Amino acid sequence: LEILSQSKEPRAVQPHLGKCFEGLNTIKFEKDLKITQMISPEGERVDLTTPIDPESGPNKGNVEKWLLELEGLQWVSVRRQVELALQDYPKQKRIDWCIKWPAQAILAVSQIFWTQKTEEAIDAGGHQGLDKYVLDLNQGLTDIVMLVRGQLSKLQRKTLSALVVMDIHSRDTNVTMVTGLIEKCSDFQWQSQMRYYWGPAWKDGQAVKKGEGTVVARIVNARCLYGYEYLGNSMRLVVTPLTDRCYRTMISAIDLLY
């Protein structure tokens, strides 16, 4: 009601944005009232691909219209960051890359490359090839630990904290598969894990049209398109076997349209 009662003052929406969007706390208004950035509760800033003008045309005085525009641009902007981070990953050292991009893009792209390299290792040498890749994962964790000991901002430390949680789970998953003597990617030990890919969308989704490249989550025989809702730079809970069972149940339900 407060938003609607002050619809001619776009900045009046600021105190309520956290209730409208999961990871969005405030937005940046320029002097001309155009909206150019999303700001998370942790202070992370993500540029919008296109500024939103709440004072132009049909948006003027209609807060519901430019909030819907913000919702759509939120998805497009996060997808753009993920795509740019994906292209940038092979071009530099991981310890430099992982403090350059928004946390959500770092976690998504890191999981995409973990999936890719794990499958390459299995195809190349089964559990023995995967065992060699575990050494690379351990070295990657050591590099992140050394990075954390350096001079970093509070926001960068929060990003690395979430990244370490996911990296440890990835490493532990691979160690378990080595112990289980996995030989091919079609083995259930690997298929039952949450896997991320960059591939063509088989239907229209949030910020993506059918046939366009996007992040795809797969587990067992279920799949779903990544939603690109901005989540900010939040903490990650430790992934347990129960978490994996929840992933399998929920992704399967989404795939079956429940």
PDB file of N, CA and C in Angstrom, residues 12 29 33 35 50 61 94 114 120 125 127 131 134 137 150 161 172 179 184 196 209 211-212 214 222 242 249 252:
ATOM      1  N   ALA A  12      10.559   5.632  -3.249  1.00  0.00           N
ATOM      2  CA  ALA A  12       9.795   5.159  -2.094  1.00  0.00           C
ATOM      3  C   ALA A  12       9.724   3.642  -2.042  1.00  0.00           C
ATOM      4  N   PHE A  29      19.663   4.606  -7.939  1.00  0.00           N
ATOM      5  CA  PHE A  29      19.019   5.621  -8.758  1.00  0.00           C
ATOM      6  C   PHE A  29      20.058   6.675  -9.134  1.00  0.00           C
ATOM      7  N   LEU A  33      16.988   9.739 -12.011  1.00  0.00           N
ATOM      8  CA  LEU A  33      16.108   8.685 -11.491  1.00  0.00           C
ATOM      9  C   LEU A  33      16.153   7.382 -12.294  1.00  0.00           C
ATOM     10  N   ILE A  35      17.446   3.735 -13.138  1.00  0.00           N
ATOM     11  CA  ILE A  35      17.969   2.656 -12.286  1.00  0.00           C
ATOM     12  C   ILE A  35      19.061   1.927 -13.064  1.00  0.00           C
ATOM     13  N   THR A  50      20.529  -2.870 -19.168  1.00  0.00           N
ATOM     14  CA  THR A  50      19.877  -1.673 -19.719  1.00  0.00           C
ATOM     15  C   THR A  50      19.282  -0.872 -18.565  1.00  0.00           C
ATOM     16  N   GLY A  61       4.480   6.915 -12.926  1.00  0.00           N
ATOM     17  CA  GLY A  61       3.354   6.794 -12.008  1.00  0.00           C
ATOM     18  C   GLY A  61       2.827   5.378 -11.872  1.00  0.00           C
ATOM     19  N   ARG A  94      42.602 -19.133 -11.892  1.00  0.00           N
ATOM     20  CA  ARG A  94      41.324 -19.215 -11.177  1.00  0.00           C
ATOM     21  C   ARG A  94      41.293 -18.290  -9.968  1.00  0.00           C
ATOM     22  N   TRP A 114      33.690 -27.675 -13.340  1.00  0.00           N
ATOM     23  CA  TRP A 114      33.927 -28.907 -12.573  1.00  0.00           C
ATOM     24  C   TRP A 114      33.261 -30.095 -13.257  1.00  0.00           C
ATOM     25  N   GLU A 120      35.567 -35.255 -18.505  1.00  0.00           N
ATOM     26  CA  GLU A 120      36.754 -35.471 -19.336  1.00  0.00           C
ATOM     27  C   GLU A 120      37.709 -36.462 -18.664  1.00  0.00           C
ATOM     28  N   GLY A 125      40.191 -41.890 -18.427  1.00  0.00           N
ATOM     29  CA  GLY A 125      40.830 -42.979 -17.691  1.00  0.00           C
ATOM     30  C   GLY A 125      40.024 -43.571 -16.573  1.00  0.00           C
ATOM     31  N   HIS A 127      38.272 -44.344 -13.160  1.00  0.00           N
ATOM     32  CA  HIS A 127      38.568 -43.892 -11.798  1.00  0.00           C
ATOM     33  C   HIS A 127      40.023 -43.460 -11.650  1.00  0.00           C
ATOM     34  N   ASP A 131      41.132 -39.855 -10.363  1.00  0.00           N
ATOM     35  CA  ASP A 131      42.048 -39.729  -9.227  1.00  0.00           C
ATOM     36  C   ASP A 131      43.092 -38.638  -9.489  1.00  0.00           C
ATOM     37  N   VAL A 134      41.514 -35.277  -8.977  1.00  0.00           N
ATOM     38  CA  VAL A 134      41.363 -34.946  -7.554  1.00  0.00           C
ATOM     39  C   VAL A 134      42.580 -34.155  -7.060  1.00  0.00           C
ATOM     40  N   LEU A 137      42.021 -30.637  -7.958  1.00  0.00           N
ATOM     41  CA  LEU A 137      41.023 -30.025  -7.073  1.00  0.00           C
ATOM     42  C   LEU A 137      41.633 -29.666  -5.732  1.00  0.00           C
ATOM     43  N   GLY A 150      45.467 -13.365   2.206  1.00  0.00           N
ATOM     44  CA  GLY A 150      45.934 -12.073   1.720  1.00  0.00           C
ATOM     45  C   GLY A 150      44.964 -10.947   2.038  1.00  0.00           C
ATOM     46  N   SER A 161      34.303 -17.885   0.694  1.00  0.00           N
ATOM     47  CA  SER A 161      33.758 -18.822   1.681  1.00  0.00           C
ATOM     48  C   SER A 161      32.738 -19.758   1.031  1.00  0.00           C
ATOM     49  N   ASP A 172      35.085 -33.971  -2.645  1.00  0.00           N
ATOM     50  CA  ASP A 172      34.628 -35.162  -1.919  1.00  0.00           C
ATOM     51  C   ASP A 172      33.803 -36.088  -2.816  1.00  0.00           C
ATOM     52  N   THR A 179      36.783 -44.083  -5.154  1.00  0.00           N
ATOM     53  CA  THR A 179      36.671 -45.237  -4.257  1.00  0.00           C
ATOM     54  C   THR A 179      35.697 -46.275  -4.808  1.00  0.00           C
ATOM     55  N   LYS A 184      32.728 -45.008 -16.247  1.00  0.00           N
ATOM     56  CA  LYS A 184      32.163 -44.224 -17.342  1.00  0.00           C
ATOM     57  C   LYS A 184      31.141 -43.219 -16.804  1.00  0.00           C
ATOM     58  N   TYR A 196      26.114 -29.248 -13.708  1.00  0.00           N
ATOM     59  CA  TYR A 196      25.772 -28.020 -14.437  1.00  0.00           C
ATOM     60  C   TYR A 196      26.457 -28.012 -15.799  1.00  0.00           C
ATOM     61  N   LYS A 209      15.630 -17.747 -24.615  1.00  0.00           N
ATOM     62  CA  LYS A 209      14.674 -18.291 -25.570  1.00  0.00           C
ATOM     63  C   LYS A 209      15.125 -19.681 -26.012  1.00  0.00           C
ATOM     64  N   GLY A 211      16.662 -22.617 -27.766  1.00  0.00           N
ATOM     65  CA  GLY A 211      17.800 -22.699 -28.676  1.00  0.00           C
ATOM     66  C   GLY A 211      18.992 -21.867 -28.259  1.00  0.00           C
ATOM     67  N   GLU A 212      18.803 -20.896 -27.368  1.00  0.00           N
ATOM     68  CA  GLU A 212      19.915 -20.056 -26.911  1.00  0.00           C
ATOM     69  C   GLU A 212      20.739 -20.786 -25.848  1.00  0.00           C
ATOM     70  N   THR A 214      22.468 -21.497 -22.386  1.00  0.00           N
ATOM     71  CA  THR A 214      22.101 -21.175 -21.009  1.00  0.00           C
ATOM     72  C   THR A 214      22.667 -22.226 -20.067  1.00  0.00           C
ATOM     73  N   ALA A 222      16.712 -36.149 -14.919  1.00  0.00           N
ATOM     74  CA  ALA A 222      15.932 -34.915 -14.837  1.00  0.00           C
ATOM     75  C   ALA A 222      16.805 -33.717 -15.223  1.00  0.00           C
ATOM     76  N   LEU A 242      21.978 -35.751   2.481  1.00  0.00           N
ATOM     77  CA  LEU A 242      20.564 -35.374   2.479  1.00  0.00           C
ATOM     78  C   LEU A 242      20.309 -34.260   1.469  1.00  0.00           C
ATOM     79  N   THR A 249      15.127 -35.062  -5.653  1.00  0.00           N
ATOM     80  CA  THR A 249      13.665 -35.001  -5.543  1.00  0.00           C
ATOM     81  C   THR A 249      13.111 -33.745  -6.193  1.00  0.00           C
ATOM     82  N   SER A 252      13.713 -33.460 -10.097  1.00  0.00           N
ATOM     83  CA  SER A 252      12.808 -34.402 -10.769  1.00  0.00           C
ATOM     84  C   SER A 252      11.382 -33.858 -10.778  1.00  0.00           C
TER      85      SER A 252
END
